[in-house]
CSV table of C-alpha atoms and ligand atoms in Angstrom, one decimal:
chain,number,residue,atom,x,y,z
A,1,MET,CA,-5.5,32.8,16.4
A,2,SER,CA,-9.1,32.7,17.7
A,3,ALA,CA,-9.7,34.6,20.9
A,4,VAL,CA,-11.1,31.7,22.9
A,5,GLU,CA,-10.1,28.1,22.5
A,6,ALA,CA,-12.5,25.5,23.9
A,7,PHE,CA,-9.8,23.2,25.4
A,8,ASP,CA,-6.2,23.1,26.4
A,9,ALA,CA,-3.8,20.7,24.5
A,10,VAL,CA,-1.8,20.1,27.7
A,11,ASP,CA,-5.0,18.6,29.3
A,12,VAL,CA,-5.6,16.4,26.4
A,13,ILE,CA,-2.0,15.2,26.4
A,14,ARG,CA,-2.1,14.5,30.2
A,15,ALA,CA,-5.4,12.6,29.9
A,16,LYS,CA,-3.9,10.2,27.3
A,17,ARG,CA,-0.5,10.1,29.1
A,18,ASP,CA,-2.2,8.9,32.2
A,19,GLY,CA,-4.1,6.1,30.3
A,20,GLY,CA,-7.5,7.9,30.2
A,21,VAL,CA,-10.0,8.2,27.5
A,22,VAL,CA,-10.1,11.5,25.7
A,23,ALA,CA,-13.6,12.9,25.4
A,24,GLU,CA,-15.1,13.3,21.8
A,25,ASP,CA,-15.3,17.0,21.9
A,26,GLU,CA,-11.7,17.3,23.2
A,27,LEU,CA,-10.3,15.0,20.5
A,28,ARG,CA,-12.1,16.7,17.7
A,29,TRP,CA,-10.8,20.0,18.9
A,30,MET,CA,-7.2,18.7,19.3
A,31,ILE,CA,-7.2,17.7,15.6
A,32,ASP,CA,-8.9,20.8,14.4
A,33,ALA,CA,-6.6,23.0,16.4
A,34,PHE,CA,-3.6,21.1,15.1
A,35,THR,CA,-4.7,21.6,11.5
A,36,ARG,CA,-5.2,25.4,12.2
A,37,GLY,CA,-1.7,25.5,13.7
A,38,TYR,CA,-2.9,26.4,17.2
A,39,VAL,CA,-1.8,23.1,18.7
A,40,SER,CA,2.0,23.0,18.1
A,41,ASP,CA,4.0,20.1,16.5
A,42,ALA,CA,5.7,19.5,19.9
A,43,GLN,CA,2.2,19.1,21.5
A,44,MET,CA,0.9,16.9,18.8
A,45,SER,CA,4.1,14.7,18.9
A,46,SER,CA,3.7,14.3,22.6
A,47,PHE,CA,0.1,13.3,22.2
A,48,ALA,CA,1.1,10.7,19.5
A,49,MET,CA,3.7,9.2,21.9
A,50,ALA,CA,1.0,9.0,24.6
A,51,VAL,CA,-1.2,7.1,22.1
A,52,LEU,CA,1.6,4.9,21.1
A,53,LEU,CA,2.2,4.0,24.8
A,54,ASN,CA,-1.4,3.8,26.0
A,55,GLY,CA,-3.5,3.0,23.0
A,56,MET,CA,-7.0,4.3,22.2
A,57,SER,CA,-10.5,2.9,22.6
A,58,ARG,CA,-12.5,1.9,19.5
A,59,ASP,CA,-14.6,5.0,20.0
A,60,GLU,CA,-11.6,7.3,20.3
A,61,ILE,CA,-10.1,5.8,17.0
A,62,ARG,CA,-13.5,6.4,15.3
A,63,VAL,CA,-13.5,10.1,16.5
A,64,MET,CA,-9.9,10.6,15.6
A,65,THR,CA,-10.5,9.3,12.1
A,66,ASP,CA,-13.7,11.4,11.7
A,67,ALA,CA,-11.8,14.5,12.8
A,68,MET,CA,-9.0,13.9,10.3
A,69,ILE,CA,-11.6,13.4,7.5
A,70,ALA,CA,-13.2,16.7,8.6
A,71,SER,CA,-9.9,18.5,8.3
A,72,GLY,CA,-10.2,18.4,4.5
A,73,GLU,CA,-12.3,17.6,1.4
A,74,ARG,CA,-14.7,14.7,1.3
A,75,MET,CA,-15.4,13.3,-2.1
A,76,SER,CA,-18.5,11.5,-3.2
A,77,PHE,CA,-19.2,9.2,-6.1
A,78,ALA,CA,-22.9,9.0,-5.3
A,79,GLY,CA,-24.0,10.3,-8.7
A,80,LEU,CA,-21.9,7.8,-10.7
A,81,GLY,CA,-24.6,5.2,-11.0
A,82,LYS,CA,-22.0,2.4,-10.3
A,83,THR,CA,-21.0,0.8,-7.1
A,84,THR,CA,-17.5,1.9,-6.0
A,85,VAL,CA,-15.0,-0.5,-4.3
A,86,ASP,CA,-11.4,0.3,-3.4
A,87,LYS,CA,-8.5,-1.7,-2.2
A,88,HIS,CA,-5.7,-0.7,0.1
A,89,SER,CA,-2.5,-2.6,0.8
A,90,THR,CA,-0.3,-1.8,3.7
A,91,GLY,CA,2.6,-2.3,1.3
A,92,GLY,CA,5.2,-4.8,0.5
A,93,VAL,CA,8.0,-5.9,-1.7
A,94,GLY,CA,7.0,-6.6,-5.3
A,95,ASP,CA,3.4,-5.7,-4.4
A,96,LYS,CA,2.0,-4.6,-7.8
A,97,ILE,CA,-1.4,-6.2,-7.2
A,98,THR,CA,-3.3,-2.9,-7.8
A,99,LEU,CA,-2.2,-3.0,-11.5
A,100,PRO,CA,-3.9,-6.2,-12.5
A,101,LEU,CA,-6.6,-5.9,-9.8
A,102,ALA,CA,-8.2,-2.5,-10.6
A,103,PRO,CA,-8.9,-3.3,-14.3
A,104,LEU,CA,-10.0,-6.9,-13.5
A,105,VAL,CA,-12.7,-5.7,-11.0
A,106,ALA,CA,-13.7,-2.9,-13.3
A,107,SER,CA,-14.3,-5.4,-16.1
A,108,PHE,CA,-17.4,-6.5,-14.0
A,109,GLY,CA,-18.9,-3.0,-14.3
A,110,VAL,CA,-17.8,-1.9,-10.9
A,111,ALA,CA,-16.0,1.5,-10.3
A,112,VAL,CA,-12.5,1.2,-8.7
A,113,PRO,CA,-11.1,4.6,-7.6
A,114,GLN,CA,-7.5,3.8,-6.6
A,115,LEU,CA,-6.2,7.1,-5.2
A,116,SER,CA,-2.5,6.2,-4.6
A,117,GLY,CA,0.8,7.5,-3.4
A,118,ARG,CA,4.4,7.4,-4.3
A,119,GLY,CA,6.8,5.0,-2.7
A,120,LEU,CA,9.1,6.0,0.1
A,121,GLY,CA,11.6,3.5,1.5
A,122,HIS,CA,11.7,0.0,0.5
A,123,THR,CA,8.1,-0.4,-0.6
A,124,GLY,CA,7.4,0.8,-4.0
A,125,GLY,CA,4.6,3.2,-5.0
A,126,THR,CA,1.9,2.3,-7.5
A,127,LEU,CA,2.2,5.7,-9.2
A,128,ASP,CA,5.9,5.2,-9.7
A,129,LYS,CA,5.3,1.9,-11.3
A,130,LEU,CA,2.7,3.2,-13.8
A,131,GLU,CA,4.9,6.2,-14.6
A,132,SER,CA,7.2,3.7,-16.4
A,133,ILE,CA,4.6,3.7,-19.2
A,134,PRO,CA,5.3,6.4,-21.7
A,135,GLY,CA,2.8,9.2,-21.6
A,136,TRP,CA,0.9,8.0,-18.5
A,137,ARG,CA,-0.2,10.8,-16.2
A,138,ALA,CA,-0.9,10.4,-12.5
A,139,SER,CA,-2.6,13.7,-11.8
A,140,LEU,CA,-6.3,13.9,-12.6
A,141,SER,CA,-8.8,16.7,-11.8
A,142,ASN,CA,-11.9,15.5,-9.9
A,143,GLU,CA,-13.9,16.0,-13.1
A,144,GLU,CA,-11.5,13.7,-15.0
A,145,LEU,CA,-11.5,11.2,-12.2
A,146,THR,CA,-15.3,11.0,-12.2
A,147,ALA,CA,-15.5,10.7,-16.1
A,148,GLN,CA,-12.9,8.0,-16.1
A,149,LEU,CA,-14.8,6.0,-13.4
A,150,ARG,CA,-17.9,6.3,-15.4
A,151,ASN,CA,-16.5,5.5,-18.8
A,152,VAL,CA,-13.6,3.0,-18.0
A,153,GLY,CA,-14.4,2.0,-14.4
A,154,ALA,CA,-10.8,1.8,-13.2
A,155,VAL,CA,-8.6,4.7,-12.2
A,156,VAL,CA,-5.3,4.8,-10.5
A,157,CYS,CA,-4.2,8.3,-9.9
A,158,ALA,CA,-2.5,10.6,-7.3
A,159,ALA,CA,-4.5,11.4,-4.2
A,160,GLY,CA,-5.2,15.1,-4.1
A,161,SER,CA,-3.7,17.0,-1.1
A,162,GLY,CA,-7.2,18.0,0.0
A,163,LEU,CA,-7.9,14.6,1.5
A,164,ALA,CA,-7.3,14.5,5.3
A,165,PRO,CA,-4.6,17.2,5.5
A,166,ALA,CA,-4.4,16.7,9.3
A,167,ASP,CA,-3.1,13.2,8.5
A,168,LYS,CA,-0.5,14.5,6.2
A,169,ARG,CA,0.9,16.8,9.0
A,170,LEU,CA,0.5,14.2,11.7
A,171,TYR,CA,2.3,11.5,9.6
A,172,ALA,CA,5.2,13.8,9.0
A,173,LEU,CA,5.6,14.2,12.8
A,174,ARG,CA,5.2,10.5,13.5
A,175,ASP,CA,7.9,9.8,11.0
A,176,VAL,CA,10.4,11.7,13.0
A,177,THR,CA,9.3,11.1,16.5
A,178,GLY,CA,9.2,7.2,16.6
A,179,THR,CA,5.4,7.1,16.7
A,180,VAL,CA,4.6,5.6,13.3
A,181,GLU,CA,4.0,2.1,14.8
A,182,ALA,CA,0.9,3.0,16.9
A,183,ILE,CA,-2.0,0.9,15.6
A,184,PRO,CA,-4.7,3.5,16.4
A,185,LEU,CA,-2.6,6.1,14.5
A,186,ILE,CA,-1.9,3.9,11.5
A,187,ALA,CA,-5.5,2.8,11.3
A,188,SER,CA,-6.9,6.3,11.6
A,189,SER,CA,-4.3,7.6,9.1
A,190,ILE,CA,-5.2,5.0,6.4
A,191,MET,CA,-8.9,4.9,6.9
A,192,SER,CA,-9.3,8.7,7.1
A,193,LYS,CA,-8.0,9.0,3.5
A,194,LYS,CA,-10.0,6.0,2.3
A,195,ILE,CA,-13.3,7.2,3.8
A,196,ALA,CA,-12.7,10.8,2.6
A,197,GLU,CA,-12.2,9.4,-0.9
A,198,GLY,CA,-15.9,8.4,-0.8
A,199,THR,CA,-15.7,4.7,-1.8
A,200,SER,CA,-18.7,2.7,-0.7
A,201,ALA,CA,-16.7,-0.5,-0.1
A,202,LEU,CA,-13.1,-1.3,0.8
A,203,VAL,CA,-10.9,-4.4,0.9
A,204,LEU,CA,-7.7,-4.2,2.9
A,205,ASP,CA,-4.6,-6.3,2.2
A,206,VAL,CA,-2.9,-6.2,5.5
A,207,LYS,CA,0.5,-7.7,5.3
A,208,PHE,CA,2.7,-9.3,7.8
A,209,GLY,CA,6.3,-10.6,7.6
A,210,SER,CA,9.7,-9.3,6.9
A,211,GLY,CA,8.8,-7.1,3.9
A,212,ALA,CA,5.7,-5.7,5.6
A,213,PHE,CA,5.1,-2.6,7.7
A,214,MET,CA,4.0,-5.0,10.6
A,215,ARG,CA,6.3,-7.9,10.9
A,216,ASP,CA,4.4,-9.6,13.5
A,217,VAL,CA,1.2,-11.5,12.5
A,218,GLU,CA,-0.6,-10.7,15.8
A,219,LYS,CA,0.0,-6.9,15.3
A,220,ALA,CA,-1.1,-7.1,11.6
A,221,ARG,CA,-4.2,-8.9,12.7
A,222,GLU,CA,-5.0,-6.2,15.3
A,223,LEU,CA,-4.4,-3.5,12.7
A,224,ALA,CA,-6.7,-5.3,10.3
A,225,ARG,CA,-9.5,-5.7,12.9
A,226,THR,CA,-9.2,-2.1,13.9
A,227,MET,CA,-9.4,-0.9,10.3
A,228,VAL,CA,-12.4,-3.2,9.4
A,229,ALA,CA,-14.2,-1.8,12.5
A,230,LEU,CA,-13.4,1.7,11.6
A,231,GLY,CA,-14.7,1.3,8.0
A,232,THR,CA,-17.8,-0.4,9.2
A,233,ASP,CA,-18.5,2.2,11.9
A,234,SER,CA,-18.2,4.8,9.1
A,235,GLY,CA,-20.6,3.1,6.8
A,236,VAL,CA,-18.0,1.8,4.4
A,237,ALA,CA,-18.5,-2.0,3.8
A,238,THR,CA,-15.0,-3.2,4.8
A,239,THR,CA,-13.2,-6.6,4.9
A,240,ALA,CA,-9.5,-7.5,5.2
A,241,LEU,CA,-7.2,-10.3,4.1
A,242,LEU,CA,-4.1,-11.0,6.2
A,243,THR,CA,-1.4,-11.9,3.8
A,244,ASP,CA,2.2,-13.2,3.9
A,245,MET,CA,4.9,-10.7,3.0
A,246,ASN,CA,8.0,-12.8,4.0
A,247,THR,CA,8.9,-13.5,0.4
A,248,PRO,CA,8.8,-10.9,-2.4
A,249,LEU,CA,5.5,-11.1,-4.4
A,250,GLY,CA,6.0,-12.4,-7.9
A,251,LEU,CA,9.4,-12.3,-9.6
A,252,ALA,CA,9.7,-8.6,-10.4
A,253,ILE,CA,10.7,-5.9,-7.8
A,254,GLY,CA,11.0,-2.4,-9.3
A,255,ASN,CA,8.8,-0.3,-11.6
A,256,ALA,CA,8.9,-1.1,-15.3
A,257,ASN,CA,9.5,-4.8,-14.6
A,258,GLU,CA,6.4,-4.8,-12.2
A,259,VAL,CA,4.3,-3.3,-15.0
A,260,ARG,CA,5.6,-6.0,-17.3
A,261,GLU,CA,4.7,-8.8,-14.8
A,262,SER,CA,1.2,-7.3,-14.2
A,263,ALA,CA,0.6,-7.3,-18.0
A,264,GLU,CA,1.4,-11.0,-18.0
A,265,VAL,CA,-1.2,-11.6,-15.3
A,266,LEU,CA,-3.7,-9.7,-17.4
A,267,ALA,CA,-2.9,-11.8,-20.4
A,268,GLY,CA,-3.8,-14.9,-18.4
A,269,GLY,CA,-0.3,-15.9,-17.3
A,270,GLY,CA,2.1,-14.6,-14.6
A,271,PRO,CA,3.6,-15.9,-11.3
A,272,ALA,CA,1.2,-18.1,-9.3
A,273,ASP,CA,1.3,-16.0,-6.1
A,274,ILE,CA,0.5,-12.8,-8.0
A,275,VAL,CA,-2.5,-14.6,-9.7
A,276,GLU,CA,-3.6,-16.1,-6.4
A,277,LEU,CA,-3.7,-12.8,-4.6
A,278,THR,CA,-5.2,-10.9,-7.4
A,279,ILE,CA,-8.0,-13.4,-7.6
A,280,ALA,CA,-8.6,-13.5,-3.8
A,281,LEU,CA,-8.7,-9.7,-3.6
A,282,ALA,CA,-11.0,-9.4,-6.7
A,283,LYS,CA,-13.4,-11.9,-5.3
A,284,GLU,CA,-13.5,-10.0,-1.9
A,285,MET,CA,-14.1,-6.7,-3.8
A,286,LEU,CA,-16.8,-8.1,-6.1
A,287,ALA,CA,-18.6,-9.7,-3.2
A,288,LEU,CA,-18.8,-6.3,-1.4
A,289,ALA,CA,-20.1,-4.9,-4.7
A,290,GLY,CA,-22.9,-7.4,-4.8
A,291,GLN,CA,-21.3,-9.9,-7.2
A,292,PRO,CA,-20.2,-12.9,-5.0
A,293,ASP,CA,-20.3,-15.4,-7.9
A,294,ALA,CA,-18.3,-13.3,-10.4
A,295,ASP,CA,-16.1,-15.6,-12.5
A,296,VAL,CA,-12.9,-13.7,-11.9
A,297,GLU,CA,-10.6,-16.4,-13.4
A,298,ALA,CA,-12.6,-16.2,-16.7
A,299,ALA,CA,-12.1,-12.5,-17.0
A,300,LEU,CA,-8.3,-13.0,-16.7
A,301,ALA,CA,-8.3,-15.8,-19.2
A,302,ASP,CA,-10.5,-14.4,-21.9
A,303,GLY,CA,-9.0,-10.9,-22.3
A,304,ARG,CA,-11.8,-8.9,-20.6
A,305,ALA,CA,-9.4,-7.7,-17.8
A,306,MET,CA,-6.7,-6.9,-20.4
A,307,ASP,CA,-9.1,-4.8,-22.4
A,308,SER,CA,-10.0,-2.9,-19.2
A,309,TRP,CA,-6.3,-2.3,-18.5
A,310,ARG,CA,-5.6,-1.0,-21.9
A,311,ALA,CA,-8.6,1.4,-21.6
A,312,MET,CA,-7.4,2.5,-18.1
A,313,ILE,CA,-3.9,3.3,-19.3
A,314,ALA,CA,-5.0,5.0,-22.5
A,315,ALA,CA,-7.5,7.2,-20.6
A,316,GLN,CA,-4.6,8.7,-18.7
A,317,GLY,CA,-2.5,9.4,-21.8
A,318,GLY,CA,-0.4,6.2,-21.6
A,319,ASP,CA,0.4,3.9,-24.5
A,320,PRO,CA,-0.3,0.3,-23.4
A,321,ASP,CA,1.8,-0.9,-26.4
A,322,ALA,CA,4.8,1.2,-25.9
A,323,ALA,CA,8.2,-0.3,-25.1
A,324,LEU,CA,9.0,0.1,-21.3
A,325,PRO,CA,12.3,1.5,-20.2
A,326,THR,CA,15.2,-0.9,-20.2
A,327,PRO,CA,18.3,-0.8,-17.9
A,328,ASN,CA,21.8,0.3,-18.9
A,329,GLU,CA,23.5,-2.3,-16.7
A,330,THR,CA,22.5,-5.7,-15.3
A,331,HIS,CA,24.3,-8.1,-12.9
A,332,THR,CA,23.1,-11.6,-12.3
A,333,VAL,CA,23.8,-13.7,-9.2
A,334,PHE,CA,24.2,-17.5,-9.6
A,335,ALA,CA,23.6,-20.4,-7.2
A,336,GLY,CA,26.6,-21.4,-5.3
A,337,ARG,CA,25.3,-25.0,-4.9
A,338,SER,CA,22.5,-27.3,-6.1
A,339,GLY,CA,19.5,-27.9,-4.0
A,340,VAL,CA,16.1,-26.3,-3.3
A,341,VAL,CA,15.6,-22.6,-2.5
A,342,THR,CA,14.3,-22.7,1.1
A,343,ARG,CA,14.3,-18.8,1.9
A,344,LEU,CA,14.2,-15.6,0.0
A,345,ASP,CA,13.7,-12.8,2.4
A,346,ALA,CA,11.6,-9.9,1.2
A,347,LEU,CA,13.0,-7.0,3.1
A,348,PRO,CA,16.7,-7.3,1.9
A,349,PHE,CA,15.4,-7.6,-1.6
A,350,GLY,CA,13.2,-4.5,-1.2
A,351,ILE,CA,16.1,-2.6,0.2
A,352,ALA,CA,18.4,-3.7,-2.6
A,353,ALA,CA,15.8,-2.7,-5.3
A,354,TRP,CA,15.6,0.7,-3.5
A,355,ARG,CA,19.4,1.1,-3.6
A,356,LEU,CA,19.4,0.2,-7.3
A,357,GLY,CA,17.2,3.3,-7.9
A,358,ALA,CA,13.8,1.8,-8.0
A,359,GLY,CA,12.7,3.6,-4.8
A,360,ARG,CA,13.5,7.0,-3.3
A,361,ALA,CA,15.1,8.1,-0.1
A,362,ARG,CA,13.5,11.6,0.0
A,363,ALA,CA,10.0,12.5,-1.3
A,364,GLU,CA,11.5,14.8,-3.9
A,365,ASP,CA,13.9,12.2,-5.5
A,366,PRO,CA,13.0,10.7,-8.9
A,367,VAL,CA,13.0,6.9,-9.3
A,368,VAL,CA,14.8,5.0,-12.1
A,369,HIS,CA,12.0,3.2,-13.9
A,370,ALA,CA,14.2,0.4,-15.3
A,371,ALA,CA,16.0,-0.2,-12.0
A,372,GLY,CA,15.1,-3.2,-9.9
A,373,ILE,CA,15.5,-7.0,-9.4
A,374,ASP,CA,14.1,-9.9,-11.4
A,375,LEU,CA,14.1,-13.2,-9.5
A,376,HIS,CA,14.6,-16.3,-11.5
A,377,VAL,CA,13.6,-18.5,-8.6
A,378,LYS,CA,11.3,-18.6,-5.6
A,379,PRO,CA,11.3,-20.7,-2.4
A,380,GLY,CA,10.5,-24.3,-3.3
A,381,ASP,CA,12.3,-24.1,-6.7
A,382,ALA,CA,15.1,-26.6,-7.4
A,383,VAL,CA,18.4,-25.0,-8.6
A,384,LEU,CA,21.6,-26.4,-10.0
A,385,GLU,CA,25.0,-25.0,-9.0
A,386,GLY,CA,25.7,-22.1,-11.4
A,387,SER,CA,22.1,-21.5,-12.4
A,388,PRO,CA,20.8,-17.9,-12.2
A,389,LEU,CA,19.1,-16.8,-9.0
A,390,PHE,CA,18.3,-13.2,-9.7
A,391,THR,CA,19.4,-10.2,-11.8
A,392,LEU,CA,19.9,-6.7,-10.7
A,393,SER,CA,19.2,-3.8,-13.1
A,394,ALA,CA,20.4,-0.2,-12.7
A,395,ASP,CA,21.2,2.9,-14.8
A,396,ASP,CA,24.8,2.8,-13.3
A,397,GLY,CA,26.7,-0.4,-12.4
A,398,ALA,CA,28.3,1.5,-9.5
A,399,ARG,CA,25.0,0.8,-7.7
A,400,PHE,CA,25.5,-3.0,-7.6
A,401,GLU,CA,27.9,-3.1,-4.7
A,402,ARG,CA,25.5,-1.6,-2.1
A,403,ALA,CA,22.6,-3.6,-3.5
A,404,LEU,CA,24.6,-6.9,-3.3
A,405,ALA,CA,25.5,-5.9,0.3
A,406,ALA,CA,21.7,-5.6,1.1
A,407,VAL,CA,20.9,-9.1,-0.1
A,408,HIS,CA,23.9,-10.8,1.4
A,409,GLY,CA,22.6,-13.8,3.4
A,410,ALA,CA,19.1,-13.1,2.3
A,411,TRP,CA,18.5,-16.5,0.7
A,412,ASP,CA,19.2,-20.1,1.5
A,413,ILE,CA,19.6,-23.2,-0.6
A,414,GLY,CA,19.0,-26.5,1.2
A,415,GLY,CA,18.4,-30.2,0.7
A,416,SER,CA,14.6,-30.2,0.9
A,417,ALA,CA,11.6,-28.0,0.1
A,418,PRO,CA,10.5,-25.6,2.8
A,419,ALA,CA,7.1,-26.1,4.4
A,420,ASN,CA,4.2,-24.6,2.4
A,421,THR,CA,2.8,-21.5,4.1
A,422,PRO,CA,-0.5,-20.0,2.9
A,423,LEU,CA,-0.3,-16.7,1.1
A,424,VAL,CA,-3.7,-15.6,2.4
A,425,LEU,CA,-3.7,-16.5,6.1
A,426,GLU,CA,-7.0,-15.1,7.2
A,427,ARG,CA,-10.1,-13.2,6.1
A,428,ILE,CA,-11.3,-10.6,8.7
A,429,THR,CA,-14.8,-9.2,8.7
A,430,ALA,CA,-16.7,-7.0,10.9
B,1,URA,N1,0.2,4.4,5.7
B,1,URA,C1,-0.5,5.5,6.0
B,1,URA,O1,-1.1,6.1,5.1
B,1,URA,N2,-0.5,5.9,7.3
B,1,URA,C2,0.2,5.2,8.2
B,1,URA,O2,0.2,5.6,9.4
B,1,URA,C3,0.9,4.1,7.9
B,1,URA,C4,1.0,3.7,6.6
């Protein structure tokens, strides 16, 4: 412990508790002293609750983010000779967009460093999905990462523990103290890691709806605006799309099946919503990289994006042609009446896939790569009584009961098609 500390944690907590603004040097000290272990978990949790209740000014959020970046390593791709653009999604059900998106954008000569995490809870992790591919390796050294960005362009790999370690400790506290939902804390958590990663531009996919972290569209919009402002203030060109996560994205929810669906998109096919969102995000990313007129659709149709995917997978030891794992057991649910699917609620399907083994309850648990759900219909599709609605897959049929309980009442079949709602609701810029 240092002999003399510059500030007192209790003063900082009281200032935020009483609705005040914490001065820059005090806030920087608070994060630094927490990282050093001088400010206790109890004090930091109390501070997080004060932030949840009273919010933070734009300037406080900037300082908080900056202090978390300063707690660890800061990467730089300045010597790469290529523009770098990253994408971050706040997470959803069936959200495999990174898989087709990174190689698609890289096929235009842009470097896409996607430092990703593993899934916890009902939203899947990109690394878990890619680990369905035999031989594929998530961990790369910084040298391997840089070499792959230079030679292939797209990299999806595990984020090193050196990036924003203060966030890692704070997030663990927030998780158990009811303070995850504070917008200043979410924004500084996500953006500290993204800025520390050293990307020069960033596109955020901020989701709202039942399967999203933020159910409420107003809150999602506020989060998006906060993160766009933070990125911009830190010199990272940042834009956001506000996207609907009330219905699972695509038809596959799981790991291996999501890789399969992504490969379909890269082959020029795939479900319309996945293609739409992939194209919308790719255009945003390429516009930030100085290519506003890039013909993204052509790169999907003519095989350039697929070539880039194959190179990306092979560079990390994966065999893009290898058979993906298949489940031991499947269970199909059929329509109880004829009509049109009017609702298919994302969250219950996410929870069911998780219970089937596609996700993990504890960070140390393994996932079952072949487990998950394949939808046969989406809202707006006509069905006949007795036709298949969705198929559950698992390594053990004993898992079906709890998965079926999760999706009980999660879809409706009615007489007429539901109103069309846009997948991309809004574009948010600085
Ligand atoms: N993801 C993060 O990295 N941090 C949060 O606070 C929420 C989601």
